[in-house]
Short mmCIF file of N, CA and C in Angstrom, two decimals:
data_model
loop_
_atom_site.label_atom_id
_atom_site.label_comp_id
_atom_site.label_asym_id
_atom_site.label_seq_id
_atom_site.Cartn_x
_atom_site.Cartn_y
_atom_site.Cartn_z
N MET A 1 -29.17 3.94 -2.65
CA MET A 1 -28.36 2.90 -3.26
C MET A 1 -28.77 1.55 -2.85
N SER A 2 -28.96 0.62 -3.82
CA SER A 2 -29.33 -0.74 -3.36
C SER A 2 -28.10 -1.50 -2.84
N ALA A 3 -28.30 -2.61 -2.19
CA ALA A 3 -27.22 -3.36 -1.61
C ALA A 3 -26.22 -3.92 -2.63
N SER A 4 -26.65 -4.15 -3.89
CA SER A 4 -25.80 -4.64 -4.86
C SER A 4 -25.10 -3.60 -5.72
N GLU A 5 -25.60 -2.37 -5.60
CA GLU A 5 -25.02 -1.27 -6.43
C GLU A 5 -23.66 -0.91 -5.80
N PRO A 6 -22.60 -0.78 -6.68
CA PRO A 6 -21.26 -0.49 -6.11
C PRO A 6 -21.14 0.93 -5.61
N THR A 7 -20.29 1.07 -4.61
CA THR A 7 -20.05 2.36 -3.98
C THR A 7 -18.63 2.80 -4.24
N ALA A 8 -18.33 4.07 -4.06
CA ALA A 8 -16.98 4.59 -4.23
C ALA A 8 -16.29 4.52 -2.79
N ASP A 9 -17.05 4.09 -1.76
CA ASP A 9 -16.42 3.89 -0.39
C ASP A 9 -15.61 2.64 -0.47
N VAL A 10 -14.35 2.73 -0.49
CA VAL A 10 -13.45 1.51 -0.72
C VAL A 10 -13.04 0.91 0.64
N GLY A 11 -13.58 1.39 1.79
CA GLY A 11 -13.23 0.77 3.05
C GLY A 11 -14.44 0.85 3.95
N THR A 12 -14.29 0.30 5.13
CA THR A 12 -15.33 0.31 6.08
C THR A 12 -15.35 1.50 6.97
N THR A 13 -14.21 2.14 7.14
CA THR A 13 -14.11 3.36 8.02
C THR A 13 -13.18 4.41 7.32
N LEU A 14 -13.71 5.60 7.11
CA LEU A 14 -12.82 6.66 6.67
C LEU A 14 -12.04 7.24 7.81
N LEU A 15 -10.70 7.19 7.72
CA LEU A 15 -9.85 7.57 8.76
C LEU A 15 -9.38 8.98 8.66
N PHE A 16 -9.17 9.45 7.41
CA PHE A 16 -8.61 10.78 7.11
C PHE A 16 -8.92 11.24 5.71
N GLU A 17 -9.12 12.49 5.61
CA GLU A 17 -9.34 13.07 4.21
C GLU A 17 -8.86 14.59 4.19
N ASN A 18 -8.20 14.91 3.09
CA ASN A 18 -7.94 16.30 2.84
C ASN A 18 -8.09 16.42 1.33
N GLU A 19 -7.62 17.55 0.80
CA GLU A 19 -7.78 17.82 -0.69
C GLU A 19 -6.93 16.89 -1.54
N ARG A 20 -5.95 16.20 -1.00
CA ARG A 20 -5.01 15.32 -1.79
C ARG A 20 -5.14 13.86 -1.48
N LEU A 21 -5.61 13.55 -0.23
CA LEU A 21 -5.57 12.06 0.15
C LEU A 21 -6.87 11.77 0.84
N ARG A 22 -7.24 10.47 0.71
CA ARG A 22 -8.29 9.87 1.59
C ARG A 22 -7.83 8.56 2.05
N VAL A 23 -7.89 8.26 3.32
CA VAL A 23 -7.35 7.10 3.92
C VAL A 23 -8.50 6.30 4.56
N TRP A 24 -8.63 4.99 4.12
CA TRP A 24 -9.69 4.12 4.60
C TRP A 24 -9.06 2.98 5.38
N GLU A 25 -9.85 2.43 6.34
CA GLU A 25 -9.50 1.10 6.86
C GLU A 25 -10.59 0.15 6.40
N LEU A 26 -10.19 -1.05 5.98
CA LEU A 26 -11.13 -2.07 5.61
C LEU A 26 -10.95 -3.24 6.56
N LEU A 27 -11.95 -3.49 7.36
CA LEU A 27 -11.98 -4.52 8.34
C LEU A 27 -13.01 -5.54 8.02
N LEU A 28 -12.56 -6.80 7.80
CA LEU A 28 -13.53 -7.86 7.45
C LEU A 28 -13.29 -9.03 8.53
N GLY A 29 -14.45 -9.48 9.07
CA GLY A 29 -14.40 -10.61 10.03
C GLY A 29 -14.22 -11.87 9.21
N PRO A 30 -13.95 -12.98 9.88
CA PRO A 30 -13.80 -14.27 9.24
C PRO A 30 -15.02 -14.63 8.40
N GLY A 31 -14.79 -14.94 7.06
CA GLY A 31 -15.84 -15.24 6.17
C GLY A 31 -16.61 -14.02 5.63
N GLU A 32 -16.33 -12.87 6.08
CA GLU A 32 -17.06 -11.64 5.62
C GLU A 32 -16.59 -11.10 4.29
N THR A 33 -17.57 -10.67 3.51
CA THR A 33 -17.32 -10.02 2.23
C THR A 33 -17.71 -8.57 2.31
N CYS A 34 -16.79 -7.70 1.70
CA CYS A 34 -17.04 -6.27 1.71
C CYS A 34 -18.12 -5.91 0.72
N ALA A 35 -18.66 -4.78 0.81
CA ALA A 35 -19.70 -4.29 -0.13
C ALA A 35 -19.02 -4.14 -1.53
N PRO A 36 -19.84 -4.28 -2.55
CA PRO A 36 -19.30 -4.07 -3.89
C PRO A 36 -18.88 -2.57 -3.97
N HIS A 37 -17.72 -2.38 -4.58
CA HIS A 37 -17.13 -1.04 -4.62
C HIS A 37 -16.26 -0.86 -5.86
N ARG A 38 -16.03 0.36 -6.18
CA ARG A 38 -15.14 0.72 -7.34
C ARG A 38 -14.04 1.66 -6.81
N HIS A 39 -12.83 1.47 -7.36
CA HIS A 39 -11.75 2.38 -7.07
C HIS A 39 -11.74 3.41 -8.20
N LEU A 40 -12.00 4.66 -7.84
CA LEU A 40 -11.95 5.73 -8.84
C LEU A 40 -10.78 6.55 -8.79
N HIS A 41 -9.87 6.30 -7.75
CA HIS A 41 -8.63 7.05 -7.67
C HIS A 41 -7.46 6.11 -7.58
N ASP A 42 -6.29 6.51 -8.10
CA ASP A 42 -5.07 5.83 -7.89
C ASP A 42 -4.91 5.63 -6.41
N HIS A 43 -4.27 4.44 -5.99
CA HIS A 43 -4.34 4.20 -4.58
C HIS A 43 -3.18 3.23 -4.17
N LEU A 44 -2.86 3.31 -2.89
CA LEU A 44 -2.01 2.40 -2.20
C LEU A 44 -2.84 1.48 -1.29
N ILE A 45 -2.45 0.19 -1.24
CA ILE A 45 -3.12 -0.71 -0.25
C ILE A 45 -2.01 -1.22 0.66
N ILE A 46 -2.24 -1.20 1.94
CA ILE A 46 -1.17 -1.56 2.94
C ILE A 46 -1.78 -2.59 3.92
N TYR A 47 -1.15 -3.72 4.00
CA TYR A 47 -1.53 -4.78 4.92
C TYR A 47 -0.49 -4.80 6.05
N ALA A 48 -0.92 -4.63 7.29
CA ALA A 48 -0.05 -4.67 8.40
C ALA A 48 -0.03 -6.11 8.99
N GLU A 49 -0.92 -7.00 8.59
CA GLU A 49 -1.01 -8.34 9.07
C GLU A 49 -1.24 -9.30 7.93
N PRO A 50 -0.96 -10.55 8.00
CA PRO A 50 -1.18 -11.55 6.98
C PRO A 50 -2.69 -11.72 6.69
N ALA A 51 -3.01 -12.02 5.57
CA ALA A 51 -4.46 -12.26 5.19
C ALA A 51 -4.54 -13.15 4.01
N THR A 52 -5.73 -13.77 3.87
CA THR A 52 -6.05 -14.53 2.62
C THR A 52 -7.41 -14.06 2.22
N MET A 53 -7.55 -13.58 0.95
CA MET A 53 -8.72 -13.05 0.49
C MET A 53 -9.10 -13.80 -0.84
N ARG A 54 -10.46 -13.96 -0.98
CA ARG A 54 -10.97 -14.45 -2.23
C ARG A 54 -11.46 -13.28 -3.06
N ALA A 55 -11.09 -13.26 -4.29
CA ALA A 55 -11.43 -12.10 -5.18
C ALA A 55 -11.63 -12.61 -6.58
N ARG A 56 -11.95 -11.75 -7.50
CA ARG A 56 -11.92 -11.99 -8.93
C ARG A 56 -10.79 -11.04 -9.50
N LEU A 57 -10.02 -11.71 -10.33
CA LEU A 57 -8.94 -10.95 -10.98
C LEU A 57 -9.08 -11.28 -12.50
N LYS A 58 -9.30 -10.23 -13.30
CA LYS A 58 -9.58 -10.36 -14.73
C LYS A 58 -10.67 -11.40 -14.99
N GLY A 59 -11.73 -11.26 -14.12
CA GLY A 59 -12.90 -12.10 -14.31
C GLY A 59 -12.78 -13.50 -13.82
N ARG A 60 -11.66 -13.91 -13.17
CA ARG A 60 -11.48 -15.24 -12.73
C ARG A 60 -11.35 -15.28 -11.19
N PRO A 61 -11.87 -16.27 -10.52
CA PRO A 61 -11.69 -16.30 -9.05
C PRO A 61 -10.25 -16.72 -8.59
N VAL A 62 -9.80 -16.00 -7.66
CA VAL A 62 -8.41 -16.15 -7.13
C VAL A 62 -8.41 -16.12 -5.58
N LEU A 63 -7.43 -16.67 -5.00
CA LEU A 63 -7.01 -16.46 -3.63
C LEU A 63 -5.85 -15.58 -3.58
N GLN A 64 -5.88 -14.52 -2.78
CA GLN A 64 -4.79 -13.60 -2.66
C GLN A 64 -4.19 -13.86 -1.27
N HIS A 65 -2.98 -14.38 -1.22
CA HIS A 65 -2.25 -14.64 0.07
C HIS A 65 -1.33 -13.48 0.32
N VAL A 66 -1.59 -12.79 1.38
CA VAL A 66 -0.89 -11.54 1.72
C VAL A 66 0.00 -11.72 2.94
N GLU A 67 1.24 -11.27 2.83
CA GLU A 67 2.12 -11.24 4.05
C GLU A 67 1.99 -9.87 4.71
N ASP A 68 2.31 -9.82 6.01
CA ASP A 68 2.34 -8.50 6.63
C ASP A 68 3.38 -7.66 5.95
N GLY A 69 3.05 -6.39 5.82
CA GLY A 69 3.93 -5.42 5.20
C GLY A 69 3.75 -5.31 3.67
N LEU A 70 2.72 -6.02 3.13
CA LEU A 70 2.47 -5.81 1.72
C LEU A 70 2.10 -4.36 1.44
N VAL A 71 2.72 -3.79 0.45
CA VAL A 71 2.28 -2.43 -0.08
C VAL A 71 2.13 -2.59 -1.55
N SER A 72 0.95 -2.23 -2.02
CA SER A 72 0.57 -2.31 -3.44
C SER A 72 0.08 -0.98 -3.95
N TYR A 73 0.47 -0.61 -5.15
CA TYR A 73 0.06 0.63 -5.76
C TYR A 73 -0.62 0.34 -7.08
N ARG A 74 -1.68 1.07 -7.39
CA ARG A 74 -2.36 0.86 -8.74
C ARG A 74 -2.90 2.21 -9.26
N ALA A 75 -2.55 2.45 -10.49
CA ALA A 75 -3.23 3.60 -11.17
C ALA A 75 -4.51 3.01 -11.74
N VAL A 76 -5.60 3.79 -11.60
CA VAL A 76 -6.91 3.19 -12.07
C VAL A 76 -7.34 3.69 -13.48
N GLY A 77 -6.63 4.63 -14.03
CA GLY A 77 -6.97 5.11 -15.38
C GLY A 77 -8.13 6.06 -15.33
N ARG A 78 -8.46 6.56 -16.51
CA ARG A 78 -9.44 7.65 -16.65
C ARG A 78 -10.89 7.24 -16.10
N ASP A 79 -11.25 5.96 -16.32
CA ASP A 79 -12.54 5.47 -15.99
C ASP A 79 -12.62 4.81 -14.64
N GLY A 80 -11.59 4.62 -13.94
CA GLY A 80 -11.65 3.81 -12.68
C GLY A 80 -11.68 2.38 -12.95
N LEU A 81 -11.66 1.60 -11.89
CA LEU A 81 -11.70 0.14 -12.03
C LEU A 81 -13.13 -0.42 -11.97
N PRO A 82 -13.42 -1.55 -12.55
CA PRO A 82 -14.72 -2.15 -12.47
C PRO A 82 -15.08 -2.51 -11.04
N PRO A 83 -16.39 -2.60 -10.69
CA PRO A 83 -16.81 -2.99 -9.33
C PRO A 83 -16.27 -4.32 -9.04
N HIS A 84 -15.93 -4.49 -7.69
CA HIS A 84 -15.50 -5.86 -7.25
C HIS A 84 -15.70 -5.93 -5.69
N GLN A 85 -15.53 -7.15 -5.21
CA GLN A 85 -15.63 -7.42 -3.69
C GLN A 85 -14.50 -8.36 -3.36
N ILE A 86 -14.11 -8.36 -2.10
CA ILE A 86 -13.20 -9.36 -1.59
C ILE A 86 -13.84 -10.02 -0.35
N THR A 87 -13.45 -11.28 -0.11
CA THR A 87 -13.92 -12.02 1.05
C THR A 87 -12.73 -12.54 1.85
N ASN A 88 -12.84 -12.33 3.13
CA ASN A 88 -11.79 -12.84 4.03
C ASN A 88 -12.05 -14.31 4.27
N VAL A 89 -11.17 -15.23 3.88
CA VAL A 89 -11.35 -16.60 3.98
C VAL A 89 -10.52 -17.23 5.12
N THR A 90 -10.13 -16.38 6.05
CA THR A 90 -9.41 -16.96 7.24
C THR A 90 -10.31 -17.03 8.44
N GLU A 91 -9.73 -17.56 9.51
CA GLU A 91 -10.49 -17.70 10.79
C GLU A 91 -10.23 -16.48 11.73
N ARG A 92 -9.60 -15.43 11.25
CA ARG A 92 -9.30 -14.21 12.06
C ARG A 92 -9.70 -13.00 11.28
N PRO A 93 -9.98 -11.90 11.94
CA PRO A 93 -10.29 -10.68 11.23
C PRO A 93 -9.15 -10.24 10.27
N SER A 94 -9.45 -9.59 9.25
CA SER A 94 -8.51 -9.07 8.32
C SER A 94 -8.64 -7.53 8.27
N ARG A 95 -7.52 -6.88 8.28
CA ARG A 95 -7.52 -5.36 8.37
C ARG A 95 -6.44 -4.89 7.47
N HIS A 96 -6.87 -3.95 6.59
CA HIS A 96 -5.85 -3.27 5.76
C HIS A 96 -6.26 -1.87 5.46
N PHE A 97 -5.41 -1.13 4.87
CA PHE A 97 -5.65 0.36 4.68
C PHE A 97 -5.49 0.68 3.18
N ILE A 98 -6.36 1.60 2.77
CA ILE A 98 -6.33 2.01 1.40
C ILE A 98 -6.14 3.56 1.42
N VAL A 99 -5.05 3.98 0.75
CA VAL A 99 -4.77 5.43 0.65
C VAL A 99 -5.09 5.84 -0.74
N GLU A 100 -6.16 6.63 -0.95
CA GLU A 100 -6.55 7.16 -2.26
C GLU A 100 -5.79 8.43 -2.54
N LEU A 101 -5.27 8.57 -3.75
CA LEU A 101 -4.63 9.76 -4.20
C LEU A 101 -5.61 10.55 -5.04
N LEU A 102 -6.21 11.53 -4.40
CA LEU A 102 -7.35 12.28 -5.03
C LEU A 102 -6.85 13.11 -6.25
N GLY A 103 -7.75 13.20 -7.21
CA GLY A 103 -7.41 13.95 -8.43
C GLY A 103 -7.35 12.96 -9.55
N PRO A 104 -7.04 13.48 -10.79
CA PRO A 104 -7.00 12.54 -11.90
C PRO A 104 -6.00 11.53 -11.81
N SER A 105 -6.22 10.34 -12.43
CA SER A 105 -5.23 9.29 -12.46
C SER A 105 -4.03 9.72 -13.27
N VAL A 106 -2.81 9.16 -12.93
CA VAL A 106 -1.62 9.40 -13.70
C VAL A 106 -1.60 8.72 -15.02
N SER A 107 -2.61 7.86 -15.28
CA SER A 107 -2.60 7.05 -16.55
C SER A 107 -4.00 7.11 -17.15
N ASP A 108 -4.07 7.02 -18.48
CA ASP A 108 -5.40 6.94 -19.18
C ASP A 108 -5.99 5.61 -18.99
N ARG A 109 -5.21 4.55 -18.75
CA ARG A 109 -5.72 3.26 -18.55
C ARG A 109 -5.37 2.68 -17.20
N ALA A 110 -6.19 1.69 -16.72
CA ALA A 110 -5.84 1.01 -15.48
C ALA A 110 -4.51 0.30 -15.61
N GLY A 111 -3.67 0.40 -14.63
CA GLY A 111 -2.42 -0.30 -14.64
C GLY A 111 -2.48 -1.61 -13.81
N GLU A 112 -1.50 -2.37 -13.88
CA GLU A 112 -1.39 -3.57 -13.01
C GLU A 112 -0.96 -3.19 -11.59
N HIS A 113 -1.17 -4.01 -10.61
CA HIS A 113 -0.67 -3.68 -9.28
C HIS A 113 0.82 -3.69 -9.34
N GLU A 114 1.45 -2.74 -8.64
CA GLU A 114 2.89 -2.69 -8.39
C GLU A 114 3.07 -2.91 -6.93
N HIS A 115 3.83 -3.91 -6.55
CA HIS A 115 3.87 -4.23 -5.10
C HIS A 115 5.28 -4.65 -4.73
N ASN A 116 5.44 -4.85 -3.43
CA ASN A 116 6.82 -5.19 -2.88
C ASN A 116 7.02 -6.64 -2.77
N GLY A 117 6.20 -7.48 -3.42
CA GLY A 117 6.40 -8.94 -3.47
C GLY A 117 6.01 -9.70 -2.25
N ARG A 118 5.26 -9.08 -1.30
CA ARG A 118 4.87 -9.81 -0.06
C ARG A 118 3.52 -10.41 -0.16
N GLY A 119 3.31 -11.09 -1.28
CA GLY A 119 2.05 -11.76 -1.45
C GLY A 119 2.04 -12.57 -2.76
N ARG A 120 1.09 -13.42 -2.92
CA ARG A 120 0.97 -14.20 -4.17
C ARG A 120 -0.52 -14.49 -4.42
N THR A 121 -0.76 -14.67 -5.71
CA THR A 121 -2.18 -14.94 -6.16
C THR A 121 -2.23 -16.33 -6.68
N GLU A 122 -3.24 -17.06 -6.28
CA GLU A 122 -3.47 -18.45 -6.67
C GLU A 122 -4.83 -18.63 -7.33
N PRO A 123 -4.93 -19.18 -8.59
CA PRO A 123 -6.18 -19.33 -9.22
C PRO A 123 -7.07 -20.33 -8.45
N ILE A 124 -8.36 -20.18 -8.46
CA ILE A 124 -9.30 -21.06 -7.88
C ILE A 124 -10.10 -21.66 -9.08
N PRO A 125 -10.07 -23.05 -9.17
CA PRO A 125 -10.87 -23.69 -10.25
C PRO A 125 -12.40 -23.30 -10.13
N GLU A 126 -12.98 -23.05 -11.25
CA GLU A 126 -14.42 -22.75 -11.20
C GLU A 126 -15.23 -24.00 -11.42
#
């Protein structure tokens, strides 16, 4: 796989896997960008610490400001999500966890993030 080809590995370290779940840790240093990846399974994302990430949402650049305790769920649909990357834009390491729910998605189409409100998204002018 080339460096720019997306992977299904959605974290930096696989922490646990069985027939129903796969749990990843994603650790990014200050200014670090994760490898391009695709979410192929419905999943939860859990932040135990505050973070600010640069990403693209619906094709537009955004900053995602995350409070500690953010929990977000997303159904990816039959085809999974398009490839993407996130960049840690803070001066401290960022660490969060992704829990993949293995098996078919509960939806034919990708859904929006459902979350507990502990974060906000801010557009970045292009």
